[in-house]
Coordinates of C-alpha atoms and ligand atoms in Angstrom, one line a residue:
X1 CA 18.9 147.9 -66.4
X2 CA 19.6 144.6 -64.5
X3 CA 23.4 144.4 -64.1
X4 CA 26.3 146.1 -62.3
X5 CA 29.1 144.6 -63.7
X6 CA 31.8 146.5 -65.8
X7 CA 30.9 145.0 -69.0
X8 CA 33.5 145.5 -72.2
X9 CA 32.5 144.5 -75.7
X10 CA 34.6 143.9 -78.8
X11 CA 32.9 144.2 -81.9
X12 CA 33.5 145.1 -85.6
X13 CA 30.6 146.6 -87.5
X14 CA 26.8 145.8 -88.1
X15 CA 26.8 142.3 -86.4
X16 CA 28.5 144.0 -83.4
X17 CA 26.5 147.0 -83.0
X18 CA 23.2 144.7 -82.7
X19 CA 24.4 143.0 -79.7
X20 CA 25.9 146.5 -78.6
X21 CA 22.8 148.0 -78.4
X22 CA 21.1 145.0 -76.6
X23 CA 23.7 145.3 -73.8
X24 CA 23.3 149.0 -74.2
X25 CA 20.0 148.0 -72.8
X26 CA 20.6 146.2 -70.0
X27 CA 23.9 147.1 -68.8
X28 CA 23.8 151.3 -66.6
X29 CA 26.3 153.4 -69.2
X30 CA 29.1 153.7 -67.3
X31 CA 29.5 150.1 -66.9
X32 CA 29.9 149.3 -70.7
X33 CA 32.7 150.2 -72.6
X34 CA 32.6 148.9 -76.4
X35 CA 35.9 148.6 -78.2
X36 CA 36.0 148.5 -81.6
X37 CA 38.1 148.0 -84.7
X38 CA 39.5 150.3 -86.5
X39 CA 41.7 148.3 -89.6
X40 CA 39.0 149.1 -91.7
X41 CA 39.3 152.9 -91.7
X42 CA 40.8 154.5 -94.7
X43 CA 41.3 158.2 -96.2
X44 CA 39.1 159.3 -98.7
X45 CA 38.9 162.5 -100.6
X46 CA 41.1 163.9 -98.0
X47 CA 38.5 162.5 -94.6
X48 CA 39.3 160.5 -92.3
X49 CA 36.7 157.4 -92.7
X50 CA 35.5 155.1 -89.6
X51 CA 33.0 152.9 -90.9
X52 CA 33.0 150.5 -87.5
X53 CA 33.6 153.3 -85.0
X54 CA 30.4 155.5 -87.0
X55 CA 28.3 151.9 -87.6
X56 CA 28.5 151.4 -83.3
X57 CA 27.6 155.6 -83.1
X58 CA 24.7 155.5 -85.1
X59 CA 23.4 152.4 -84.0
X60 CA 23.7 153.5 -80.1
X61 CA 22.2 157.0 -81.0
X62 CA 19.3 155.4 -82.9
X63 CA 20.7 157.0 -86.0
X64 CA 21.8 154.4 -88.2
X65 CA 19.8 153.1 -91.0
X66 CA 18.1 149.6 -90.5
X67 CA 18.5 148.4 -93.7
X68 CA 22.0 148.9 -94.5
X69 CA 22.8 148.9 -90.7
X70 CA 25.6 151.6 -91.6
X71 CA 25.3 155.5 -92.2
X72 CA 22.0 157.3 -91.1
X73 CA 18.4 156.5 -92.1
X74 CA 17.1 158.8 -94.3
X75 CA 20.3 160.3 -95.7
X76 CA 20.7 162.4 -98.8
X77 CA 23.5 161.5 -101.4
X78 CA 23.6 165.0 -102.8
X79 CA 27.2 165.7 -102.4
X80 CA 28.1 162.2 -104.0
X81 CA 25.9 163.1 -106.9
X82 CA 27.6 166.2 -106.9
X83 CA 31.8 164.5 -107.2
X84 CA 29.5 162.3 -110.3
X85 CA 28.8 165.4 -112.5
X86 CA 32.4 166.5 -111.7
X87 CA 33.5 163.2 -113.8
X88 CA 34.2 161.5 -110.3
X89 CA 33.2 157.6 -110.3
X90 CA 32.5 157.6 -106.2
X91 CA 32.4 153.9 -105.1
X92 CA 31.8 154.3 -101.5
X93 CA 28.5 155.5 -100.5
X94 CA 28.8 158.6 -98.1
X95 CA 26.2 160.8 -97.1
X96 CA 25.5 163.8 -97.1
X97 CA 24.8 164.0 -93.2
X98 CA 27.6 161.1 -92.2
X99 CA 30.1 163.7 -93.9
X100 CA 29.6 165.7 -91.3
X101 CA 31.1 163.1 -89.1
X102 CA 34.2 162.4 -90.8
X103 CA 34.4 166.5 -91.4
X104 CA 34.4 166.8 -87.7
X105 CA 36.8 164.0 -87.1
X106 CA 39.2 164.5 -89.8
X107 CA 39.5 168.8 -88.8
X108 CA 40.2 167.3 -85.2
X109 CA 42.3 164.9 -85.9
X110 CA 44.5 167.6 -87.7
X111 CA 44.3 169.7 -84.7
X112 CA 45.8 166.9 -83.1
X113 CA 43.3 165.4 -81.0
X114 CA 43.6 161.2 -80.5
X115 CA 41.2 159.4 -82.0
X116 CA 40.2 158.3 -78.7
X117 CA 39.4 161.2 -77.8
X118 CA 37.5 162.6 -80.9
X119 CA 35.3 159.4 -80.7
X120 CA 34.4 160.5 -77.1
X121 CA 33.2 164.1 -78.4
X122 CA 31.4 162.9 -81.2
X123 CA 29.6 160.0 -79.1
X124 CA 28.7 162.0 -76.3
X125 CA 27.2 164.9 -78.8
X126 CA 25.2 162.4 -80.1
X127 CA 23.9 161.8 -76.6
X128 CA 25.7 157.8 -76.3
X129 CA 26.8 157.8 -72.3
X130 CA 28.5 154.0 -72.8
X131 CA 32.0 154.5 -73.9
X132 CA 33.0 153.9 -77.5
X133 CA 36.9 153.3 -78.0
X134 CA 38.6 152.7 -81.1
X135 CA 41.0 149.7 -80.6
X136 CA 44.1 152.0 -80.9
X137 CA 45.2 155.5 -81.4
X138 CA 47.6 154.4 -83.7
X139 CA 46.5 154.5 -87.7
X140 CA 46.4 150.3 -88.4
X141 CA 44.7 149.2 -91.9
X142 CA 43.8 146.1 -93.0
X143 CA 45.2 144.9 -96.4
X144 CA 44.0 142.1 -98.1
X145 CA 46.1 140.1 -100.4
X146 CA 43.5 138.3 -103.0
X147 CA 44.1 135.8 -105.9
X148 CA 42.5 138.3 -108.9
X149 CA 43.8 141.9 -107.7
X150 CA 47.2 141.6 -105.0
X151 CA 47.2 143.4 -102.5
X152 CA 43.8 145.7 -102.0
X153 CA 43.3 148.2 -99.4
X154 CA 40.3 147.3 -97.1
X155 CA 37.2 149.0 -98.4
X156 CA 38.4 148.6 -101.8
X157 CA 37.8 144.4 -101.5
X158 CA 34.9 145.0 -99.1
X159 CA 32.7 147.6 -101.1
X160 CA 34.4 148.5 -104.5
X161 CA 35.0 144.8 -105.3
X162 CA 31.9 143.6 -102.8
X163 CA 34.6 141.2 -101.2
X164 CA 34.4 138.8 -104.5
X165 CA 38.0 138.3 -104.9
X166 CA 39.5 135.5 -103.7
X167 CA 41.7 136.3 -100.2
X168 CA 45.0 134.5 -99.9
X169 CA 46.4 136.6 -97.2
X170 CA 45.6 139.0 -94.7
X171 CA 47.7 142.0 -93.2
X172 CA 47.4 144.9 -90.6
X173 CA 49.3 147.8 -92.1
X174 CA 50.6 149.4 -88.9
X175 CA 50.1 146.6 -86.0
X176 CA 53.4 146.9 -84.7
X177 CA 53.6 150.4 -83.8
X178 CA 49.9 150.5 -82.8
X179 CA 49.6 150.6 -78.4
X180 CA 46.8 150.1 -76.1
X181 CA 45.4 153.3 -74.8
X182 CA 44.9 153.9 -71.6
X183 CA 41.3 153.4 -71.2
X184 CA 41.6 150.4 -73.0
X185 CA 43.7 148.9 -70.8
X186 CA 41.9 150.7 -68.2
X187 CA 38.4 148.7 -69.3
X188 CA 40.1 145.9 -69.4
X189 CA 42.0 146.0 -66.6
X190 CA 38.5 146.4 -64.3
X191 CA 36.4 144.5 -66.0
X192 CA 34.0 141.6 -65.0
X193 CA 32.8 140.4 -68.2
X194 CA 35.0 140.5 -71.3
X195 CA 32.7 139.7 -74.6
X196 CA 33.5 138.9 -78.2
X197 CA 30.9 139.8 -80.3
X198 CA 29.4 137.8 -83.3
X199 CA 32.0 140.2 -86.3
X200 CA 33.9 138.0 -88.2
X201 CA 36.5 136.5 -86.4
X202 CA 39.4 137.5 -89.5
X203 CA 38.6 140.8 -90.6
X204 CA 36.8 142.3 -87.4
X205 CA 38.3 141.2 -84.3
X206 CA 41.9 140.1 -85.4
X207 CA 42.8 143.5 -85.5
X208 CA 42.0 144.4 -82.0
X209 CA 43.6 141.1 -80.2
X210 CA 46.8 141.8 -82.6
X211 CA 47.2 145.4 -81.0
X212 CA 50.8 144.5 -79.0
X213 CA 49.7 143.2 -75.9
X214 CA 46.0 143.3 -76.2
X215 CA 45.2 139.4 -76.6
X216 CA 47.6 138.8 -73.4
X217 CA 45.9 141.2 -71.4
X218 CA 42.6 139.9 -71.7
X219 CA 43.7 136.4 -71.5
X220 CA 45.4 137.4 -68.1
X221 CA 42.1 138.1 -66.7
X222 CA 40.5 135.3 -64.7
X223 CA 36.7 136.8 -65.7
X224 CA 34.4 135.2 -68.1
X225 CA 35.8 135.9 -71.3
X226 CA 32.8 134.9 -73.7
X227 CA 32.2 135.0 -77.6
X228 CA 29.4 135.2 -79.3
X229 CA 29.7 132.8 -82.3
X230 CA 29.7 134.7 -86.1
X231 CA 28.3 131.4 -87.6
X232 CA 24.8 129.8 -87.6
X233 CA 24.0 126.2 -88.9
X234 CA 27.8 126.7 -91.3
X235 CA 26.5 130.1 -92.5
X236 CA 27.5 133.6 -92.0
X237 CA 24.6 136.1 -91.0
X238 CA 26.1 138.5 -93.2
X239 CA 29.2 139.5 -95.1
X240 CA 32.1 137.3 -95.7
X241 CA 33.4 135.0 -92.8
X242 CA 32.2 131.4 -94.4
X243 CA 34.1 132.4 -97.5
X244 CA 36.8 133.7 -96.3
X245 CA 37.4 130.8 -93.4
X246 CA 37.2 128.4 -96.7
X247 CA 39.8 130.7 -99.0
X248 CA 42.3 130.6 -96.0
X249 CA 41.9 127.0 -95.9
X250 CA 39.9 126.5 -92.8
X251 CA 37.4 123.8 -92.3
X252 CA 34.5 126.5 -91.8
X253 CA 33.2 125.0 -88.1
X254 CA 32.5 126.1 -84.6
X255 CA 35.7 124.1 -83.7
X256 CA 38.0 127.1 -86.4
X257 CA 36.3 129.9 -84.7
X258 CA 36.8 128.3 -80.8
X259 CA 40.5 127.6 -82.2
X260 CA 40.9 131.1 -83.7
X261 CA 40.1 132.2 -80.2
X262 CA 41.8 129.9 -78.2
X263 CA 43.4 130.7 -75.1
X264 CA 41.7 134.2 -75.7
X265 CA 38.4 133.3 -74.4
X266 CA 37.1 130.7 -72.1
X267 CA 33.2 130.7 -72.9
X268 CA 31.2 130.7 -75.8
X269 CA 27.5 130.5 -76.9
X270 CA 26.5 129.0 -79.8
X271 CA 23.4 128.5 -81.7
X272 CA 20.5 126.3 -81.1
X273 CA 20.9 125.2 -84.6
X274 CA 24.3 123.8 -83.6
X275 CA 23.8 122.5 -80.2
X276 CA 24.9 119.0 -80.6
X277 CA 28.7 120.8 -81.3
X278 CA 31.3 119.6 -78.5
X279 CA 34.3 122.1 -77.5
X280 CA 36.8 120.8 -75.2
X281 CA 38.0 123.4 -72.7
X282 CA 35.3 125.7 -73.2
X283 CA 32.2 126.7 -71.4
X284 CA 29.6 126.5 -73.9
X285 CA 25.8 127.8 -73.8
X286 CA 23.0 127.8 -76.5
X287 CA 20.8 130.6 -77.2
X288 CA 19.2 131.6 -80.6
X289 CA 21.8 134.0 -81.9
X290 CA 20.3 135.4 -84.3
X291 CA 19.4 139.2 -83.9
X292 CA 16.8 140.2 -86.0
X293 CA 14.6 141.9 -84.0
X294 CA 15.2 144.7 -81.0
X295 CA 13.6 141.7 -78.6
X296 CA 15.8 139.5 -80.2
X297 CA 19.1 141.8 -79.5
X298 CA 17.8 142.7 -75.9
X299 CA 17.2 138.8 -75.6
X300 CA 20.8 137.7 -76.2
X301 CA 22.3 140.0 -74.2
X302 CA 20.5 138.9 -71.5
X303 CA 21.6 135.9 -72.0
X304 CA 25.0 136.5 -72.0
X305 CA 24.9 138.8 -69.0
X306 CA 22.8 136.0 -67.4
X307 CA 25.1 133.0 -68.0
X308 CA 28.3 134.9 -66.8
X309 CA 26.5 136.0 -63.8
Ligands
LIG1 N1 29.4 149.3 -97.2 C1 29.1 149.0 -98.5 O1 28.9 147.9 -98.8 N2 29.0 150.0 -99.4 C2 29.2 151.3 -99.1 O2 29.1 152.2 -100.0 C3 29.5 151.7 -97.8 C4 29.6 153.0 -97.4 C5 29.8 153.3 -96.0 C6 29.9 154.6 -95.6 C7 30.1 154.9 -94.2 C8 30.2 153.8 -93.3 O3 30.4 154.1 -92.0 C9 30.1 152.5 -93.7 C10 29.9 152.2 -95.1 N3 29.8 150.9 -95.5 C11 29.6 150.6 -96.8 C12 30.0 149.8 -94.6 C13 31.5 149.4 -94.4 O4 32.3 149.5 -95.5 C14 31.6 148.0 -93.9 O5 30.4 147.5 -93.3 C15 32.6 147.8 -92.8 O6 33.8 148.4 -93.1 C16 32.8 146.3 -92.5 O7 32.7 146.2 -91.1

């Protein structure tokens, strides 16, 4: 542990959870506060599904599996093999141990516990001591409007259609009744370092600055405000921000992502394989960005905190 700076993190999925756990390293637990986004989440077969909230979870608690970098290492699929003989065609791949999870969450939720606060019991069972926060209470959900299908919910363009179809539109479901919580605004209100993590600028983190007020409030905070860039050498790590930037119409470049986040952040490290890129108005830093390795997680993060300092 090397820093004593309230540290908050927003992040998305896999990408996000990599350079969650490097802070999670380096920065004492109740100094680090991840928020994270929850358009994606969806109802299915009656359970409340968080794929970013569980994908932060299991990677803090050393749970996830490395492979897929979402749901557990080593889970069973007998219950999905199960809805198959019972002439059920599942397309998204729940195990038999994450099920447990969204059982929890979806009997508390009924009982009506926030999300906020469901997400607190389960991390802390799961022996996590940084905080996890969804990015609202309210239900939000991303819809994406494509070219071949309309309108698709979420997970049905990401994992039934393995985000192939063409995007023409995106839309949060929800947005304008969805309010900061209070230790949101809390985290953000006392924090030293605000950083964007490398999840794709459209799908991850637009949600969470398009919660009323949330994008203002960071922006009002005269901290280092610092993104970690989603793109290396004009390619994605994983998943779909390169195609998406280009079906949207954006020249896919450091300069769209910087200009995606204007205003919102004032820092932002890059890549060594795009160190010759110049941003006006912005701090910028090089570091090799790509996390593929625990050192290499740990490494970044150290960077960041270091930078900032
Ligand atoms: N992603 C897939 O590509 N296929 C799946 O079947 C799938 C199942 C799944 C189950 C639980 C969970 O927490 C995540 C899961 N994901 C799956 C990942 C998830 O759909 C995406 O990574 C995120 O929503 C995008 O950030």
């Amino acid at each position: 542990m090397v820093d004593s700076r309230n540290v908050v993190l927003l992040v998305g999925g896999v990408g996000g959870a990599k350079l969650a756990a490097g802070l999670a390293r380096m920065v004492p637990p109740d100094q680090l506060t991840i928020i994270v986004n929850t358009g994606d989440d969806f109802w299915h077969y009656g359970l409340r599904i968080c794929p970013d909230l569980d994908t932060i979870t299991y990677t803090l608690s050393g749970l996830v599996d490395p492979v897929n970098g979402w749901g557990i290492a080593g889970d069973t699929t007998i219950t999905l093999d199960a809805l198959g003989r019972l002439g059920e065609m599942p397309w998204f791949r729940l195990g038999d141990q994450d099920l447990a999870t969204h059982l929890v969450r979806t009997t508390r939720l009924d009982a009506g516990e926030s999300l906020t606060q469901i997400t607190q019991a389960i991390t802390s069972a799961l022996g996590i001591r940084c905080r996890i926060l969804p990015m609202t209470d309210e239900p939000v959900a991303t819809r994406v409007d494509t070219v071949e299908h309309g309108e698709l919910d979420f997970q049905d363009y990401f994992v039934r259609h393995r985000w192939q179809p063409t995007v023409r539109n995106l839309r949060l479901d929800g947005i304008q009744d969805a309010t900061i919580s209070a230790p949101v605004r809390q985290a953000i209100e006392n924090a030293d370092l605000i950083v964007i993590g490398p999840s794709n600028p459209w799908l991850s983190i637009q949600p969470i600055l398009s919660v009323p007020g949330l994008r203002e409030l960071i922006a009002s905070r005269s901290v280092p405000r610092v993104a970690v860039t989603p793109i290396i050498g004009g390619q994605a790590v994983k998943g779909p921000t390169v195609k998406i930037m280009q079906e949207l119409g954006y020249t896919v470049s450091l300069e769209t992502v910087a200009g995606f986040y204007q205003r919102t952040i004032n820092g932002f490290v890059v890549d060594v394989q795009d160190q010759d890129v110049h941003l006006s108005d912005l701090r910028l830093s090089v570091f090799d960005t790509l996390m593929n390795s625990d050192q290499k997680r740990v490494a970044l993060a150290e960077h960041v905190l270091s930078w900032t300092s």
